[in-house]
Coordinates of C-alpha atoms in Angstrom, one line a residue:
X251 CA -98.5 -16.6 58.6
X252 CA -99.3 -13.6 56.4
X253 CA -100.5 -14.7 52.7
X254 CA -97.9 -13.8 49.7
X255 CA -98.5 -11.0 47.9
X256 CA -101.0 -10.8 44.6
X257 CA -99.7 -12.5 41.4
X258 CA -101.4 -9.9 39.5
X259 CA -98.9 -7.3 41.2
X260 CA -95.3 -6.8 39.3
X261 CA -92.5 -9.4 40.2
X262 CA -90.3 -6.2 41.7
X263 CA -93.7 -4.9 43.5
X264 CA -94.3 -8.6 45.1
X265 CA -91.1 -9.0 46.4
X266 CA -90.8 -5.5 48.1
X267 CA -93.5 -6.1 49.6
X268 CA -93.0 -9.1 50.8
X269 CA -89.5 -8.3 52.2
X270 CA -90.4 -5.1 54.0
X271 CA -93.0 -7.9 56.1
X272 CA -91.5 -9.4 59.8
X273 CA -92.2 -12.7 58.7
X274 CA -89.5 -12.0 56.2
X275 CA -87.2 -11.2 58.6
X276 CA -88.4 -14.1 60.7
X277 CA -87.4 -16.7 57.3
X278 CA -83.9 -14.5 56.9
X279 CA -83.1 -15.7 60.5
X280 CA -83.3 -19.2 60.2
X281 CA -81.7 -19.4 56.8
X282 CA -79.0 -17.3 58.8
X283 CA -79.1 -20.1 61.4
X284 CA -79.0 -22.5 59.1
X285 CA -75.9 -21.7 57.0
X286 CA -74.0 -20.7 60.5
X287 CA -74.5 -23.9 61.5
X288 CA -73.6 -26.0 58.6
X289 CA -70.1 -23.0 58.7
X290 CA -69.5 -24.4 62.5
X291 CA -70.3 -27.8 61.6
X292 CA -67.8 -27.8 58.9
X293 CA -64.8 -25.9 61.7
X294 CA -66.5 -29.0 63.9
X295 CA -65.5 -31.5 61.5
X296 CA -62.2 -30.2 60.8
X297 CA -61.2 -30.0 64.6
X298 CA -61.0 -26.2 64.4
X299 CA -63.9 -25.2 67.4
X300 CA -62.0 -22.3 68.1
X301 CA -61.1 -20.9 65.2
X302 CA -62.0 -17.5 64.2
X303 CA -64.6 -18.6 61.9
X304 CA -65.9 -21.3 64.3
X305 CA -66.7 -18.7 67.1
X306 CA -68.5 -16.0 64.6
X307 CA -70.5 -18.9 63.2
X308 CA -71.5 -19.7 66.3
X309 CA -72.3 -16.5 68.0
X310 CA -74.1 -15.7 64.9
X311 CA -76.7 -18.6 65.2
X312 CA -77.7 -18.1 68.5
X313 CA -78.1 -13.7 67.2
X314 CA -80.3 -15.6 64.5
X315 CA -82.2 -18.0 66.6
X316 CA -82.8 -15.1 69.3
X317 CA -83.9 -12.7 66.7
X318 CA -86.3 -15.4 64.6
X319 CA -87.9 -16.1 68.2
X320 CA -87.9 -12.3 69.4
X321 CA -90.3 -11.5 66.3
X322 CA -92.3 -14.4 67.0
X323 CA -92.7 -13.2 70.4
X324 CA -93.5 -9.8 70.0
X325 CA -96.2 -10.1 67.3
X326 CA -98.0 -12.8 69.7
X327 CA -97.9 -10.0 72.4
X328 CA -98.4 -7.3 70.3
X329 CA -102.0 -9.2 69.2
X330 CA -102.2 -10.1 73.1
X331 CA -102.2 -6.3 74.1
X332 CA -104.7 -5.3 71.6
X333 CA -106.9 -7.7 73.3
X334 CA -106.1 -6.9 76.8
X335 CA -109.6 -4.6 77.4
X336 CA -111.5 -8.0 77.3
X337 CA -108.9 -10.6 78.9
X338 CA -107.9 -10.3 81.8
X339 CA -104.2 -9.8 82.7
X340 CA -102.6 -12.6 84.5
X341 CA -99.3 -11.8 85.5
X342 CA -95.6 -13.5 84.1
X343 CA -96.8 -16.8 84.4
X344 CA -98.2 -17.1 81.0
X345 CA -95.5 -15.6 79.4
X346 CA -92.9 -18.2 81.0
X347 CA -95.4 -21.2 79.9
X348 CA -94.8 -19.7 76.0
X349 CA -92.7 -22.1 74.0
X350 CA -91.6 -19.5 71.9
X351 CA -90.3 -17.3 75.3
X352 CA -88.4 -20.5 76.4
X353 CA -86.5 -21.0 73.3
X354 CA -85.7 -17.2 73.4
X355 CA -84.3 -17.5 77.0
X356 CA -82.5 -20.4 75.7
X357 CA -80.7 -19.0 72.9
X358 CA -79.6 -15.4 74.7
X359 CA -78.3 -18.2 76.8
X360 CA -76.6 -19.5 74.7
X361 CA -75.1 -16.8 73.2
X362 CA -73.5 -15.7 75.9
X363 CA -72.0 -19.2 77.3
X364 CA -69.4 -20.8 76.1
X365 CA -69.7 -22.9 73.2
X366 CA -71.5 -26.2 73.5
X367 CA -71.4 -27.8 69.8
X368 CA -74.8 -29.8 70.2
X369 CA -76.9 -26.4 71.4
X370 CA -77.1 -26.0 68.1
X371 CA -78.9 -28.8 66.6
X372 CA -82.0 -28.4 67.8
X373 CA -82.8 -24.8 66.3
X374 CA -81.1 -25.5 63.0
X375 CA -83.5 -28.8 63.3
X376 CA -86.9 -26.6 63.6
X377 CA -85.0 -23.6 60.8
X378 CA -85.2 -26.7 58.5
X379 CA -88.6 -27.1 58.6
X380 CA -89.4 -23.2 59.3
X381 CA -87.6 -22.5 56.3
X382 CA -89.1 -24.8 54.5
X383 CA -92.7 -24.4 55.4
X384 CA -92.1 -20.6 54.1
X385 CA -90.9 -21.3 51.0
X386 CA -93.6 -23.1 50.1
X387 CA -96.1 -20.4 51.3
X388 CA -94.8 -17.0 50.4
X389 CA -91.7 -17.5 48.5
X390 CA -92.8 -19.8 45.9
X391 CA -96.1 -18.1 45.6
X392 CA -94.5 -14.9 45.0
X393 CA -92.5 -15.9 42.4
X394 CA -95.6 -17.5 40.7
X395 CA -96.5 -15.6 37.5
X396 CA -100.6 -15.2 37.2
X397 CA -101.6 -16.6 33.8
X398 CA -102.1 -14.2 31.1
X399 CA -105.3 -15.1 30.2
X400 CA -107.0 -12.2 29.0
X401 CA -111.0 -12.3 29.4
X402 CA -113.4 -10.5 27.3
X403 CA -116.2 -8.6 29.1
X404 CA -119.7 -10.8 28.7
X405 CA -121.1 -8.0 27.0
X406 CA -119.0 -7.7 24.7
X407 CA -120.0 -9.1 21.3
X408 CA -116.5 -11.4 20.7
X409 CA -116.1 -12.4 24.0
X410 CA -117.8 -16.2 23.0
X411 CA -115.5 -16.6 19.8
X412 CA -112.7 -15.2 21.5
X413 CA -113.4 -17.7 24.8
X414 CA -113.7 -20.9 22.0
X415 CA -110.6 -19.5 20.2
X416 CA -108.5 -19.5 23.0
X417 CA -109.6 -22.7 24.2
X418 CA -107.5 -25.0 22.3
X419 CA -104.8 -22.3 22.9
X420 CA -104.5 -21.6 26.1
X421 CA -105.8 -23.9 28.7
X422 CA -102.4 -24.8 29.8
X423 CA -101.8 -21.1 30.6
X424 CA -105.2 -21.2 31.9
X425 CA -105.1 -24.2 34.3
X426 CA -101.6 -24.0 35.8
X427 CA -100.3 -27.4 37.4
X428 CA -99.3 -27.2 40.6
X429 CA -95.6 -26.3 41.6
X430 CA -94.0 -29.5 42.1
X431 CA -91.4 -28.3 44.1
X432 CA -94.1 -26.9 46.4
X433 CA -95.5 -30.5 47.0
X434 CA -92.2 -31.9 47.3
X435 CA -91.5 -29.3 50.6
X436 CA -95.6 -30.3 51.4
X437 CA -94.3 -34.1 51.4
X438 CA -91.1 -33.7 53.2
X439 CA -92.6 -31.7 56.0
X440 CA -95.8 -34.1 56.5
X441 CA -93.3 -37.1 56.3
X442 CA -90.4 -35.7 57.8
X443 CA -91.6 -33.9 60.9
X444 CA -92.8 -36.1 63.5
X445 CA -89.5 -37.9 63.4
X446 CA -87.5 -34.7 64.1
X447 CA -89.6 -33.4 66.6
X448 CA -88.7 -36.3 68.3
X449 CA -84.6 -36.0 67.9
X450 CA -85.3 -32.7 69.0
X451 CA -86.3 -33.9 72.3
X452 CA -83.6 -36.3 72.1
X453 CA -80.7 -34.0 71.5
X454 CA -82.6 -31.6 74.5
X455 CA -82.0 -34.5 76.6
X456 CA -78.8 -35.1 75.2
X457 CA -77.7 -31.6 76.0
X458 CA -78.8 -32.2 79.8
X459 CA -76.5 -34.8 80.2
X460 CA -73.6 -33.0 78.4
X461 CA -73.8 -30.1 81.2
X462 CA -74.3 -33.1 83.5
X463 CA -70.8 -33.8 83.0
X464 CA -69.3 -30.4 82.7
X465 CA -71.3 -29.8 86.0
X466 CA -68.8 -33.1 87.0
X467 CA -65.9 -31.6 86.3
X468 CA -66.6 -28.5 87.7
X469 CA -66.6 -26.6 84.4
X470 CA -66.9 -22.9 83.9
X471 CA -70.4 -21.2 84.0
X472 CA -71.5 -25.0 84.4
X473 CA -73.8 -24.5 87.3
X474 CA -75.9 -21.8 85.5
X475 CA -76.0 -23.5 82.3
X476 CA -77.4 -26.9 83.6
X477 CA -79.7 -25.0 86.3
X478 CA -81.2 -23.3 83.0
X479 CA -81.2 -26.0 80.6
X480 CA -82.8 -27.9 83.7
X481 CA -85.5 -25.6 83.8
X482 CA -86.2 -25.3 80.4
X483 CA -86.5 -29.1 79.7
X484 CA -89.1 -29.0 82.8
X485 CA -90.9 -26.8 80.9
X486 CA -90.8 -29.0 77.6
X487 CA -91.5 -31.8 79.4
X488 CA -94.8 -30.1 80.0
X489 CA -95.6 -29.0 76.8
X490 CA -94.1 -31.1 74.3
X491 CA -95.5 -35.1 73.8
X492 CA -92.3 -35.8 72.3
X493 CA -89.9 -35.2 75.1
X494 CA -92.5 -37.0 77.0
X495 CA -91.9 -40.0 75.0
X496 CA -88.1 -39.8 75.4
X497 CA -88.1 -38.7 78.6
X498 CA -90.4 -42.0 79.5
X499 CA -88.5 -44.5 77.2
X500 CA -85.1 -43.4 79.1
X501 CA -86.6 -43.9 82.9
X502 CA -87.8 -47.4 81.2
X503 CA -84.6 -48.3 80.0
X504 CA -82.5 -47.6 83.6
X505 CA -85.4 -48.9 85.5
X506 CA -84.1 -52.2 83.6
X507 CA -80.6 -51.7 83.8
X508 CA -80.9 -51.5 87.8
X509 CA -83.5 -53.7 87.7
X510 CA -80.3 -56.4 87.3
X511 CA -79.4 -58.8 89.4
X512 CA -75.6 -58.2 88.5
X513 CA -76.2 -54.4 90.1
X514 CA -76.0 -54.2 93.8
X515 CA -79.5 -53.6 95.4
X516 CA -78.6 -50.2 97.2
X517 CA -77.8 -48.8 93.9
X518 CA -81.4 -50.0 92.5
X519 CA -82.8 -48.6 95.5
X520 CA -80.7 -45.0 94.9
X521 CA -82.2 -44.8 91.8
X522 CA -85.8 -45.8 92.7
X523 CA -85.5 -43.2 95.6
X524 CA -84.0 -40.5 93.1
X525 CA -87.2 -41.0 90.8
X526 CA -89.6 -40.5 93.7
X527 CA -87.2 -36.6 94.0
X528 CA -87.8 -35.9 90.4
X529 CA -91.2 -36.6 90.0
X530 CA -92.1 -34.6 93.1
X531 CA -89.9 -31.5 92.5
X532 CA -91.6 -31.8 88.8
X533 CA -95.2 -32.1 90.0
X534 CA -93.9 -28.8 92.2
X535 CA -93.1 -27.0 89.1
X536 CA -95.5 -27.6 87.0
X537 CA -96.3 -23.8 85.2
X538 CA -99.4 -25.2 84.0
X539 CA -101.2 -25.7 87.5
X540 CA -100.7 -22.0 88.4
X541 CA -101.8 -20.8 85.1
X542 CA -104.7 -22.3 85.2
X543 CA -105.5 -21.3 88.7
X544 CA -104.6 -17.5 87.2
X545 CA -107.2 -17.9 84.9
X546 CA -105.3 -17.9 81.7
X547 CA -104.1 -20.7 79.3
X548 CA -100.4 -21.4 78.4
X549 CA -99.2 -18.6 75.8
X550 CA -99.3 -19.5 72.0
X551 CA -97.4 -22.1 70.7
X552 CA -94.7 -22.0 69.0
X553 CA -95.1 -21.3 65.1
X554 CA -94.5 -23.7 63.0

């Protein structure tokens, strides 16, 4: 993340600058995500999913959450091209393995299906923190006056009466505390995070078996949607500990449940014979195998 602008700079100067940046445009997207989704949430709440207001809310979160991502993704393979002479090129693998590609795919998805209240949740989840992990380190900072201390040459002849005057004066002005408000986000986000990276991966899951059931019912654009939530999940799976962990504690849970005496044994065998499917069709497609054999590692993570 690029650093804030000078505090010795003019407050109008420091916050052109800083808005005319792409990481500006990146911290406008998720605040734009984030107030769509608390606009839905509210039609949500009010039984009005369809409402006029509902669907631009909507539609404009997933334009925000493709947007954010999009910038992400192009400055990583911007800096990737200016590096290409010396690495070598390695085809579209990598670029599926990028976490920040994935959650792009996801949200043009998205955009375009129809609307699934709990797709949400998990980019307005990571906007919080986004969001707040920028305010901290450029907004806050850019707002920050520089003291006006005003130091004496050390030739000049005042400059030690002036430095003892100013002393007892000024050391306040000198010695700024820091921003509380910036250790309060810096204490949220340490405290905060682990625990909503992992309902992240829960509501992922949760999402999988929400198209499960549309998939059931034979609802519209169902097949695609599942087939691609399918496949990005695979690819979470791979990448991300925490959907590891829920994706684990889940299979531990059913492998009790038909583990039961009460449930009849060809069921318990069903399900032991379905795990065997999963766990080969995911050792199948497994991007990181063939990226490694390409000779490249998975594409940057996604920034945080």
């Amino acid at each position: 993340m690029a650093p804030p602008p000078s505090p010795s700079l003019p407050l109008s100067q420091r916050i052109l600058m800083l808005a005319q940046t792409l990481q500006f445009g990146w911290f406008v997207g998720h605040l734009t995500l984030l107030f769509s989704t608390l606009r839905y949430g509210f039609s949500c709440i009010t039984l009005n999913y369809y409402s006029t207001w509902a669907k631009l809310s909507y539609r404009l979160a997933f334009i925000s959450a493709a947007v954010t991502y999009g910038i992400v993704v192009y400055k990583a393979y911007r800096a990737r091209m200016r590096t290409a002479a010396r690495q070598p090129q390695s085809g579209i693998l990598p670029l599926l393995a990028d976490e920040n590609v994935q959650y792009l795919a996801m949200a043009i998805i998205w955009l375009f299906s129809r609307q699934v209240a709990i797709a949400l949740l998990p980019f307005a989840i990571y906007s919080i923190f986004h969001v707040a992990t920028y305010t901290r380190t450029n907004l806050l900072p850019t707002f920050q006056t520089q003291p006006r201390n005003a130091t004496l040459p050390a030739s000049s002849p005042s400059s030690k009466t002036a430095a003892t005057a100013a002393t007892t004066t000024t050391t306040a002005t000198v010695l700024p505390s820091p921003s509380s408000l910036a250790d309060s986000i810096r204490i949220f986000v340490k405290e905060y995070y682990d625990a909503s990276m992992g309902l992240v991966a829960v509501l992922e899951l949760a999402i999988w078996f929400r198209l499960l059931v549309t998939l059931a019912t034979f609802g519209r654009g169902a097949i695609f949607l599942f087939v691609a939530h399918t496949a990005f999940l695979r690819a979470r799976y791979a990448q991300s500990s925490f959907v590891q962990t829920s994706v684990q504690s889940l299979s531990a849970r059913l492998d009790v449940f038909f583990a039961n005496n009460a449930i009849p044994p060809i069921i318990g065998h069903a399900w032991r014979g379905t795990k065997g499917v999963v766990a080969q069709v995911a050792d199948v497609t497994d991007l990181s195998r063939y990226v490694n054999t390409a000779g490249s590692g998975p594409g940057p993570k996604k920034a945080q």
